[in-house]
Coordinates of N, CA and C in Angstrom, one line a residue:
X24 N 0.8 -1.2 0.0 CA 0.0 0.0 0.0 C 0.9 1.3 0.0
X25 N 0.5 2.2 -0.8 CA 1.3 3.5 -0.9 C 1.1 4.3 0.3
X26 N 2.1 5.0 0.8 CA 1.9 5.9 1.9 C 1.1 7.1 1.5
X27 N 0.4 7.7 2.4 CA -0.4 8.9 2.2 C 0.4 10.1 2.7
X28 N 0.7 11.1 1.9 CA 1.5 12.2 2.2 C 0.8 13.5 2.0
X29 N 0.7 14.3 3.0 CA 0.1 15.6 2.9 C 1.2 16.7 2.7
X30 N 0.9 17.6 1.7 CA 1.7 18.8 1.4 C 1.1 20.0 2.0
X31 N 1.8 20.8 2.7 CA 1.1 22.0 3.3 C 2.0 23.2 3.0
X32 N 1.3 24.3 2.6 CA 1.9 25.6 2.4 C 1.2 26.5 3.5
X33 N 1.9 26.9 4.6 CA 1.3 27.5 5.8 C 0.8 28.9 5.5
X34 N 0.0 29.4 6.5 CA -0.5 30.8 6.4 C 0.7 31.7 6.8
X35 N 0.5 33.0 6.5 CA 1.6 34.0 6.8 C 1.1 34.9 7.9
X36 N 1.9 35.2 8.9 CA 1.7 36.2 9.9 C 2.6 37.4 9.6
X37 N 2.0 38.5 9.3 CA 2.8 39.7 8.9 C 2.0 40.9 8.8
X38 N 2.6 42.0 8.6 CA 1.8 43.3 8.5 C 1.2 43.4 7.1
X39 N 1.9 42.8 6.1 CA 1.3 42.8 4.8 C 1.8 41.6 4.0
X40 N 1.0 41.2 3.0 CA 1.4 40.1 2.1 C 0.5 40.2 0.9
X41 N 1.1 39.9 -0.3 CA 0.4 40.0 -1.5 C 0.8 38.9 -2.4
X42 N -0.1 38.4 -3.2 CA 0.1 37.2 -4.1 C 0.8 37.6 -5.4
X43 N 2.1 37.6 -5.4 CA 2.8 37.8 -6.7 C 3.1 36.4 -7.3
X44 N 2.0 35.6 -7.6 CA 2.1 34.3 -8.1 C 2.8 33.4 -7.1
X45 N 2.6 33.6 -5.8 CA 3.3 32.8 -4.8 C 2.8 31.4 -4.7
X46 N 3.6 30.4 -5.0 CA 3.3 29.0 -4.9 C 4.4 28.2 -4.2
X47 N 4.0 27.1 -3.5 CA 5.0 26.3 -2.8 C 5.8 25.4 -3.7
X48 N 6.6 26.0 -4.6 CA 7.3 25.3 -5.6 C 8.2 24.2 -5.0
X49 N 8.9 24.5 -3.9 CA 9.8 23.5 -3.3 C 9.2 22.2 -3.0
X50 N 8.1 22.3 -2.2 CA 7.4 21.1 -1.8 C 6.7 20.4 -2.9
X51 N 6.2 21.1 -3.9 CA 5.6 20.5 -5.1 C 6.6 19.7 -5.9
X52 N 7.8 20.3 -6.0 CA 8.9 19.7 -6.8 C 9.4 18.4 -6.1
X53 N 9.5 18.5 -4.7 CA 10.0 17.4 -4.0 C 9.0 16.3 -4.1
X54 N 7.7 16.6 -4.0 CA 6.7 15.5 -4.1 C 6.6 15.0 -5.5
X55 N 7.0 15.8 -6.5 CA 7.0 15.3 -7.8 C 7.9 14.2 -8.0
X56 N 9.1 14.3 -7.3 CA 10.1 13.2 -7.4 C 9.5 11.8 -7.0
X57 N 8.4 11.9 -6.2 CA 7.8 10.7 -5.6 C 6.5 10.4 -6.3
X58 N 6.3 11.0 -7.5 CA 5.1 10.8 -8.2 C 4.9 9.2 -8.5
X59 N 3.8 8.7 -8.2 CA 3.5 7.3 -8.4 C 3.9 6.4 -7.2
X60 N 4.8 6.9 -6.3 CA 5.2 6.2 -5.1 C 4.4 6.4 -3.9
X61 N 3.6 7.5 -3.9 CA 2.8 7.8 -2.7 C 1.5 8.5 -3.2
X62 N 0.5 8.5 -2.3 CA -0.7 9.2 -2.6 C -0.7 10.5 -1.9
X63 N -0.8 11.6 -2.7 CA -0.6 12.9 -2.1 C -2.0 13.7 -2.0
X64 N -2.0 14.6 -1.0 CA -3.0 15.6 -0.9 C -2.3 16.9 -0.6
X65 N -2.9 18.0 -1.0 CA -2.4 19.4 -0.8 C -3.3 20.3 -0.1
X66 N -2.8 21.0 0.9 CA -3.5 22.0 1.6 C -2.7 23.3 1.5
X67 N -3.1 24.2 0.6 CA -2.3 25.4 0.4 C -3.1 26.6 1.0
X68 N -2.7 27.0 2.2 CA -3.4 28.1 2.9 C -3.5 29.4 2.0
X69 N -2.5 29.5 1.1 CA -2.4 30.7 0.3 C -2.9 30.6 -1.1
X70 N -3.7 29.6 -1.3 CA -4.4 29.5 -2.7 C -5.6 30.4 -2.7
X71 N -5.5 31.5 -3.4 CA -6.6 32.5 -3.4 C -7.7 32.0 -4.2
X72 N -7.6 30.9 -5.0 CA -8.6 30.4 -5.9 C -9.3 29.1 -5.3
X73 N -8.9 28.8 -4.1 CA -9.5 27.7 -3.4 C -11.0 28.0 -3.2
X74 N -11.9 27.1 -3.5 CA -13.3 27.3 -3.4 C -13.7 27.6 -1.9
X75 N -12.9 27.2 -1.0 CA -13.2 27.4 0.4 C -12.9 28.8 1.0
X76 N -12.3 29.6 0.2 CA -11.9 31.0 0.6 C -13.2 31.7 1.0
X77 N -13.3 32.3 2.2 CA -14.5 33.1 2.5 C -14.8 34.2 1.5
X78 N -16.1 34.4 1.2 CA -16.5 35.4 0.3 C -15.9 36.8 0.7
X79 N -15.6 37.6 -0.3 CA -15.1 39.0 -0.1 C -14.6 39.6 -1.4
X80 N -14.2 40.9 -1.3 CA -13.7 41.6 -2.4 C -12.2 41.6 -2.5
X81 N -11.7 40.5 -3.0 CA -10.2 40.3 -3.1 C -9.8 40.7 -4.5
X82 N -9.2 41.9 -4.6 CA -8.8 42.4 -5.9 C -7.7 41.6 -6.6
X83 N -7.8 41.5 -7.9 CA -6.8 40.8 -8.7 C -6.5 41.8 -9.8
X84 N -5.2 41.8 -10.3 CA -4.9 42.6 -11.4 C -5.0 41.7 -12.7
X85 N -4.7 42.4 -13.8 CA -4.8 41.6 -15.1 C -3.8 40.5 -15.3
X86 N -2.8 40.4 -14.4 CA -1.8 39.4 -14.5 C -2.0 38.3 -13.5
X87 N -3.1 38.3 -12.8 CA -3.4 37.2 -11.8 C -2.8 37.4 -10.5
X88 N -2.2 38.6 -10.2 CA -1.7 38.8 -8.8 C -2.9 39.5 -8.0
X89 N -2.9 39.3 -6.7 CA -3.9 39.8 -5.9 C -3.8 39.6 -4.4
X90 N -4.9 40.0 -3.7 CA -4.9 40.0 -2.3 C -5.3 38.7 -1.7
X91 N -4.6 38.3 -0.6 CA -5.0 37.1 0.1 C -6.2 37.4 1.1
X92 N -7.0 36.4 1.4 CA -7.9 36.5 2.5 C -7.0 36.7 3.8
X93 N -7.4 37.6 4.7 CA -6.7 37.8 5.9 C -7.6 38.2 7.0
X94 N -7.1 38.0 8.2 CA -7.8 38.4 9.5 C -6.8 39.1 10.4
X95 N -7.3 40.2 11.0 CA -6.5 40.9 12.0 C -6.3 40.0 13.2
X96 N -5.0 40.0 13.7 CA -4.7 39.1 14.9 C -3.8 39.9 15.8
X97 N -3.5 39.4 17.0 CA -2.7 40.0 18.0 C -1.3 40.2 17.5
X98 N -0.7 41.4 17.7 CA 0.7 41.6 17.4 C 1.6 41.0 18.4
X99 N 2.7 40.4 18.0 CA 3.8 40.0 19.0 C 4.2 41.3 19.7
X100 N 4.6 41.1 20.9 CA 4.9 42.2 21.8 C 6.0 43.1 21.2
X101 N 7.0 42.5 20.5 CA 8.1 43.3 20.0 C 7.6 44.4 18.9
X102 N 6.4 44.1 18.4 CA 5.8 45.0 17.3 C 4.8 46.0 17.9
X103 N 4.6 46.0 19.2 CA 3.6 46.8 19.8 C 3.7 48.3 19.4
X104 N 4.9 48.9 19.3 CA 4.9 50.3 18.9 C 4.5 50.6 17.5
X105 N 4.4 49.6 16.6 CA 4.1 49.8 15.2 C 2.7 50.0 15.0
X106 N 2.2 51.2 14.5 CA 0.8 51.5 14.4 C 0.2 51.0 13.1
X107 N 0.3 49.7 13.0 CA -0.4 49.0 11.8 C -1.0 47.7 12.3
X108 N -2.0 47.3 11.6 CA -2.6 46.0 12.0 C -1.7 44.9 11.6
X109 N -1.6 43.9 12.5 CA -0.9 42.6 12.2 C -1.9 41.6 11.8
X110 N -1.6 40.9 10.7 CA -2.6 40.0 10.1 C -2.1 38.6 9.9
X111 N -3.1 37.7 9.9 CA -2.9 36.3 9.5 C -3.5 36.2 8.1
X112 N -2.6 35.9 7.1 CA -3.0 35.7 5.7 C -3.1 34.3 5.4
X113 N -4.3 33.9 4.8 CA -4.5 32.5 4.3 C -5.9 32.0 4.8
X114 N -6.2 30.8 4.3 CA -7.5 30.2 4.7 C -7.7 30.2 6.2
X115 N -8.9 30.3 6.7 CA -9.1 30.2 8.1 C -8.7 28.9 8.7
X116 N -8.2 28.9 9.9 CA -7.8 27.7 10.6 C -8.8 26.6 10.6
X117 N -10.1 27.0 10.8 CA -11.2 26.1 10.9 C -11.3 25.2 9.7
X118 N -10.9 25.7 8.5 CA -11.0 24.9 7.3 C -9.9 23.9 7.3
X119 N -8.8 24.2 7.8 CA -7.7 23.2 7.9 C -8.1 22.1 8.9
X120 N -8.7 22.5 10.0 CA -9.2 21.6 11.0 C -10.2 20.6 10.5
X121 N -11.1 21.1 9.7 CA -12.1 20.3 9.1 C -11.5 19.4 8.1
X122 N -10.5 19.9 7.3 CA -9.8 19.0 6.3 C -9.2 17.9 7.0
X123 N -8.5 18.1 8.1 CA -7.8 17.0 8.8 C -8.8 16.0 9.4
X124 N -9.9 16.6 10.0 CA -10.9 15.7 10.5 C -11.4 14.7 9.5
X125 N -11.5 15.2 8.3 CA -12.1 14.4 7.2 C -11.1 13.5 6.5
X126 N -9.8 14.0 6.3 CA -8.9 13.3 5.5 C -7.8 12.5 6.2
X127 N -7.5 12.9 7.5 CA -6.5 12.1 8.2 C -7.0 10.7 8.5
X128 N -6.0 9.8 8.7 CA -4.6 10.0 9.0 C -3.7 10.1 7.7
X129 N -2.6 10.7 7.9 CA -1.6 10.7 6.8 C -0.3 10.1 7.4
X130 N 0.4 9.5 6.6 CA 1.7 8.9 7.1 C 2.7 10.0 7.3
X131 N 2.7 11.0 6.5 CA 3.7 12.1 6.6 C 3.1 13.4 6.1
X132 N 3.6 14.5 6.6 CA 3.2 15.8 6.1 C 4.5 16.6 5.8
X133 N 4.6 17.1 4.6 CA 5.8 17.8 4.2 C 5.3 19.3 4.2
X134 N 6.0 20.1 5.0 CA 5.5 21.5 5.2 C 6.5 22.4 4.6
X135 N 6.1 23.3 3.7 CA 7.0 24.3 3.1 C 7.2 25.4 4.0
X136 N 8.4 25.9 4.1 CA 8.7 27.2 4.9 C 9.3 28.2 4.0
X137 N 9.0 29.5 4.3 CA 9.5 30.6 3.5 C 10.4 31.5 4.4
X138 N 10.0 32.8 4.5 CA 10.7 33.8 5.2 C 10.8 33.3 6.7
X139 N 12.0 33.6 7.3 CA 12.2 33.1 8.6 C 11.2 33.6 9.6
X140 N 10.8 34.9 9.5 CA 9.9 35.5 10.4 C 8.4 35.1 10.2
X141 N 8.2 34.2 9.2 CA 6.8 33.7 9.0 C 6.6 32.4 9.8
X142 N 7.6 32.0 10.7 CA 7.5 30.8 11.4 C 6.3 30.5 12.2
X143 N 5.6 31.6 12.7 CA 4.3 31.3 13.4 C 3.3 30.5 12.6
X144 N 3.3 30.7 11.3 CA 2.4 29.9 10.5 C 2.8 28.5 10.5
X145 N 4.1 28.2 10.4 CA 4.6 26.9 10.5 C 4.2 26.2 11.8
X146 N 4.4 27.0 12.9 CA 4.1 26.4 14.2 C 2.6 26.1 14.3
X147 N 1.8 26.9 13.7 CA 0.3 26.6 13.7 C 0.0 25.3 13.0
X148 N 0.6 25.1 11.9 CA 0.4 23.8 11.2 C 0.8 22.6 12.0
X149 N 2.0 22.7 12.6 CA 2.5 21.6 13.4 C 1.6 21.3 14.6
X150 N 1.2 22.4 15.2 CA 0.3 22.2 16.4 C -1.0 21.5 16.0
X151 N -1.6 21.9 14.9 CA -2.9 21.3 14.5 C -2.7 19.8 14.1
X152 N -1.6 19.6 13.4 CA -1.3 18.2 13.0 C -1.1 17.3 14.2
X153 N -0.4 17.8 15.2 CA -0.2 17.0 16.4 C -1.5 16.7 17.1
X154 N -2.5 17.6 17.1 CA -3.7 17.3 17.8 C -4.7 16.5 16.9
X155 N -4.8 16.8 15.6 CA -5.8 16.1 14.8 C -5.3 15.0 13.9
X156 N -4.0 14.9 13.8 CA -3.4 13.8 13.0 C -2.1 13.3 13.7
X157 N -2.2 12.9 15.0 CA -1.0 12.6 15.8 C -0.1 11.6 15.3
X158 N -0.5 10.7 14.4 CA 0.4 9.6 13.9 C 1.2 10.1 12.7
X159 N 0.9 11.3 12.2 CA 1.6 11.9 11.1 C 3.0 12.3 11.4
X160 N 3.9 11.9 10.6 CA 5.3 12.4 10.8 C 5.5 13.7 10.0
X161 N 6.0 14.7 10.7 CA 6.1 16.0 10.1 C 7.5 16.4 9.7
X162 N 7.6 16.9 8.4 CA 8.9 17.2 7.8 C 8.9 18.7 7.4
X163 N 9.9 19.5 7.8 CA 10.0 20.8 7.4 C 11.1 21.0 6.4
X164 N 10.9 21.8 5.4 CA 12.0 22.1 4.4 C 11.8 23.5 3.9
X165 N 12.8 24.0 3.2 CA 12.7 25.4 2.7 C 13.6 26.4 3.3
X166 N 13.3 27.6 3.1 CA 14.3 28.7 3.5 C 14.4 28.8 5.0
X167 N 13.3 28.9 5.7 CA 13.4 29.0 7.2 C 14.1 27.8 7.8
X168 N 13.7 26.6 7.3 CA 14.3 25.4 7.8 C 15.8 25.3 7.6
X169 N 16.3 26.0 6.5 CA 17.7 26.0 6.2 C 18.4 27.1 7.0
X170 N 17.9 28.3 7.1 CA 18.6 29.4 7.8 C 18.5 29.3 9.3
X171 N 17.4 28.7 9.8 CA 17.2 28.6 11.3 C 16.9 27.2 11.7
X172 N 17.8 26.2 11.4 CA 17.4 24.8 11.6 C 17.1 24.5 13.1
X173 N 17.9 25.1 14.0 CA 17.7 24.8 15.4 C 16.4 25.3 15.9
X174 N 16.1 26.5 15.5 CA 14.8 27.1 15.8 C 13.6 26.2 15.2
X175 N 13.8 25.8 13.9 CA 12.8 25.0 13.3 C 12.6 23.7 14.0
X176 N 13.7 23.1 14.5 CA 13.5 21.8 15.2 C 12.8 22.0 16.6
X177 N 12.9 23.2 17.1 CA 12.2 23.5 18.4 C 10.7 23.5 18.3
X178 N 10.2 23.6 17.0 CA 8.7 23.6 16.8 C 8.1 22.3 16.9
X179 N 8.9 21.2 16.9 CA 8.4 19.9 17.1 C 8.3 19.0 15.9
X180 N 8.9 19.4 14.8 CA 8.8 18.5 13.6 C 9.7 17.2 13.8
X181 N 9.4 16.2 13.1 CA 10.2 14.9 13.2 C 11.4 15.0 12.4
X182 N 11.5 15.8 11.3 CA 12.7 16.0 10.5 C 12.7 17.4 9.9
X183 N 13.9 18.0 9.9 CA 14.1 19.3 9.3 C 15.2 19.1 8.2
X184 N 14.7 19.4 7.0 CA 15.6 19.2 5.8 C 16.3 20.5 5.5
X185 N 17.6 20.6 5.5 CA 18.3 21.8 5.2 C 18.8 21.8 3.8
X186 N 18.8 23.0 3.2 CA 19.2 23.2 1.9 C 18.4 22.4 0.9
X187 N 19.1 21.9 -0.2 CA 18.4 21.1 -1.2 C 18.8 19.7 -1.2
X188 N 19.5 19.2 -0.1 CA 20.0 17.9 0.0 C 18.9 17.0 0.5
X189 N 18.2 16.2 -0.4 CA 17.0 15.5 0.0 C 17.2 14.0 0.4
X190 N 18.5 13.6 0.4 CA 18.8 12.2 0.7 C 18.2 11.8 2.1
X191 N 18.3 12.7 3.1 CA 17.8 12.4 4.5 C 16.2 12.2 4.4
X192 N 15.6 13.0 3.5 CA 14.1 12.8 3.4 C 13.8 11.5 2.7
X193 N 14.5 11.1 1.7 CA 14.2 9.8 1.1 C 14.4 8.6 2.1
X194 N 15.5 8.7 2.9 CA 15.7 7.7 3.9 C 14.6 7.7 5.0
X195 N 14.1 8.9 5.3 CA 13.1 9.0 6.4 C 11.8 8.4 5.9
X196 N 11.4 8.7 4.6 CA 10.2 8.2 4.0 C 10.3 6.8 3.5
X197 N 11.5 6.3 3.4 CA 11.8 4.9 2.8 C 11.2 4.8 1.4
X198 N 11.5 5.9 0.6 CA 11.0 5.9 -0.8 C 12.1 6.3 -1.7
X199 N 12.1 5.8 -3.0 CA 13.1 6.1 -4.0 C 12.6 7.2 -4.9
X200 N 13.3 8.3 -5.1 CA 12.8 9.3 -5.9 C 13.1 9.1 -7.4
X201 N 12.4 9.8 -8.2 CA 12.7 9.8 -9.7 C 12.9 11.3 -10.1
X202 N 14.2 11.7 -10.2 CA 14.5 13.1 -10.4 C 14.0 13.6 -11.8
X203 N 13.5 12.8 -12.6 CA 13.0 13.3 -13.9 C 11.6 13.7 -13.9
X204 N 10.9 13.5 -12.8 CA 9.5 13.8 -12.7 C 9.2 15.3 -12.5
X205 N 8.1 15.8 -13.0 CA 7.8 17.1 -12.9 C 7.1 17.4 -11.5
X206 N 7.1 18.7 -11.1 CA 6.3 19.0 -9.8 C 4.9 18.7 -9.9
X207 N 4.3 18.5 -8.7 CA 2.9 18.0 -8.7 C 1.9 19.2 -8.8
X208 N 1.9 19.9 -9.9 CA 1.0 21.0 -10.1 C -0.4 20.5 -10.2
X209 N -0.6 19.2 -10.6 CA -1.9 18.7 -10.8 C -2.7 18.5 -9.5
X210 N -2.1 18.8 -8.4 CA -2.9 18.7 -7.1 C -3.8 19.9 -6.9
X211 N -3.6 20.9 -7.7 CA -4.5 22.1 -7.6 C -5.7 21.9 -8.5
X212 N -6.9 22.0 -7.9 CA -8.1 21.9 -8.7 C -8.3 23.0 -9.7
X213 N -7.8 24.2 -9.3 CA -7.9 25.4 -10.2 C -6.5 26.0 -10.1
X214 N -5.9 26.2 -11.3 CA -4.5 26.7 -11.3 C -4.4 27.6 -12.5
X215 N -4.1 28.9 -12.3 CA -4.0 29.9 -13.4 C -2.5 30.2 -13.7
X216 N -1.6 30.1 -12.7 CA -0.2 30.4 -12.9 C 0.6 29.3 -12.1
X217 N 1.8 29.1 -12.6 CA 2.8 28.2 -12.0 C 4.1 28.8 -11.9
X218 N 5.1 28.1 -11.6 CA 6.5 28.6 -11.3 C 7.4 27.8 -12.2
X219 N 8.4 28.4 -12.8 CA 9.4 27.8 -13.6 C 10.7 28.3 -13.1
X220 N 11.7 27.5 -12.8 CA 13.0 27.9 -12.3 C 14.0 27.5 -13.4
X221 N 14.8 28.4 -13.8 CA 15.8 28.2 -14.8 C 17.2 27.9 -14.2
X222 N 17.3 28.3 -12.9 CA 18.6 28.1 -12.2 C 18.4 28.0 -10.7
X223 N 19.3 27.3 -10.0 CA 19.4 27.3 -8.6 C 20.5 28.1 -8.1
X224 N 20.3 29.0 -7.1 CA 21.4 29.8 -6.6 C 21.7 31.0 -7.4
X225 N 22.9 31.6 -7.1 CA 23.2 32.8 -7.8 C 24.8 32.8 -8.0
X226 N 25.3 33.3 -9.1 CA 26.7 33.3 -9.3 C 27.5 34.3 -8.5
X227 N 26.7 35.3 -7.8 CA 27.4 36.3 -7.0 C 27.3 35.9 -5.5
X228 N 28.1 36.5 -4.7 CA 28.2 36.2 -3.3 C 28.0 37.5 -2.4
X229 N 26.9 38.2 -2.6 CA 26.7 39.4 -1.8 C 26.6 39.1 -0.3
X230 N 27.3 39.9 0.5 CA 27.4 39.5 1.9 C 26.1 39.6 2.7
X231 N 25.2 40.4 2.2 CA 23.9 40.6 2.9 C 22.9 39.6 2.5
X232 N 23.2 38.7 1.5 CA 22.2 37.8 0.9 C 22.3 36.4 1.5
X233 N 21.1 35.8 1.7 CA 21.1 34.4 2.2 C 21.0 33.4 1.2
X234 N 20.9 33.7 -0.1 CA 20.8 32.7 -1.2 C 22.0 31.7 -1.1
X235 N 23.2 32.1 -0.9 CA 24.3 31.2 -0.9 C 24.2 30.1 0.2
X236 N 23.5 30.5 1.3 CA 23.2 29.5 2.4 C 22.2 28.5 2.0
X237 N 21.3 28.9 1.2 CA 20.2 27.9 0.7 C 20.7 27.1 -0.5
X238 N 21.4 27.8 -1.4 CA 21.9 27.1 -2.6 C 23.4 27.4 -2.6
X239 N 24.3 26.6 -2.0 CA 25.7 26.9 -1.9 C 26.4 27.0 -3.3
X240 N 25.9 26.4 -4.3 CA 26.5 26.4 -5.6 C 25.4 26.9 -6.7
X241 N 25.9 27.8 -7.6 CA 25.0 28.2 -8.7 C 24.9 27.1 -9.7
X242 N 23.7 26.8 -10.1 CA 23.5 25.7 -11.0 C 22.4 26.0 -12.0
X243 N 22.8 26.2 -13.3 CA 21.8 26.5 -14.3 C 21.1 25.1 -14.8
X244 N 19.8 25.1 -14.8 CA 19.1 23.9 -15.2 C 19.1 23.8 -16.8
X245 N 19.0 22.6 -17.3 CA 18.9 22.4 -18.7 C 17.6 23.1 -19.2
X246 N 17.7 23.8 -20.3 CA 16.5 24.4 -20.9 C 15.4 23.4 -21.2

């Protein structure tokens, strides 16, 4: 029997966020390598075209970019002097809870991470998985997991994958990847835009930039 694997793109906690074709490319590509070896489900909190998004006037431009559904939430104490609303961007938590109640259990959950300061959304996902799908093994990967691995481990995941070295993940899942497979874009019921990467990393080494920590070597992909 194939393992059941959940892919999650967490919500964002921030003062502002906007959909510039934001998609969880990393976790979709990783899952694509396992196409046919597992049964996958996707929960993308930031999918603006999900039929479960609460009704509202979310503006989009002619290029498909637009506003996320959001809710005002409590500001972390460190941001108290900032006179702006702090928001949670993404599908309401209750929708994720209902999804888990209906779809769990999963054998594993692969959770995409982005900006380091967006970790509260990652913590939220882990917390709900532990309560509603306690047998699910949780894996974190992506930028935050790479730049702040010790902090990421403190959130309670079973595995934190750093950089783009996926061998620990394949051993953890006990599955063999096929590097020639495409990302699992077909998990989206409605998809207007996707992501194409022509290279990994950057040929420059600017001292202020974190890209060399995520992609130690510049690598151009075959056209």
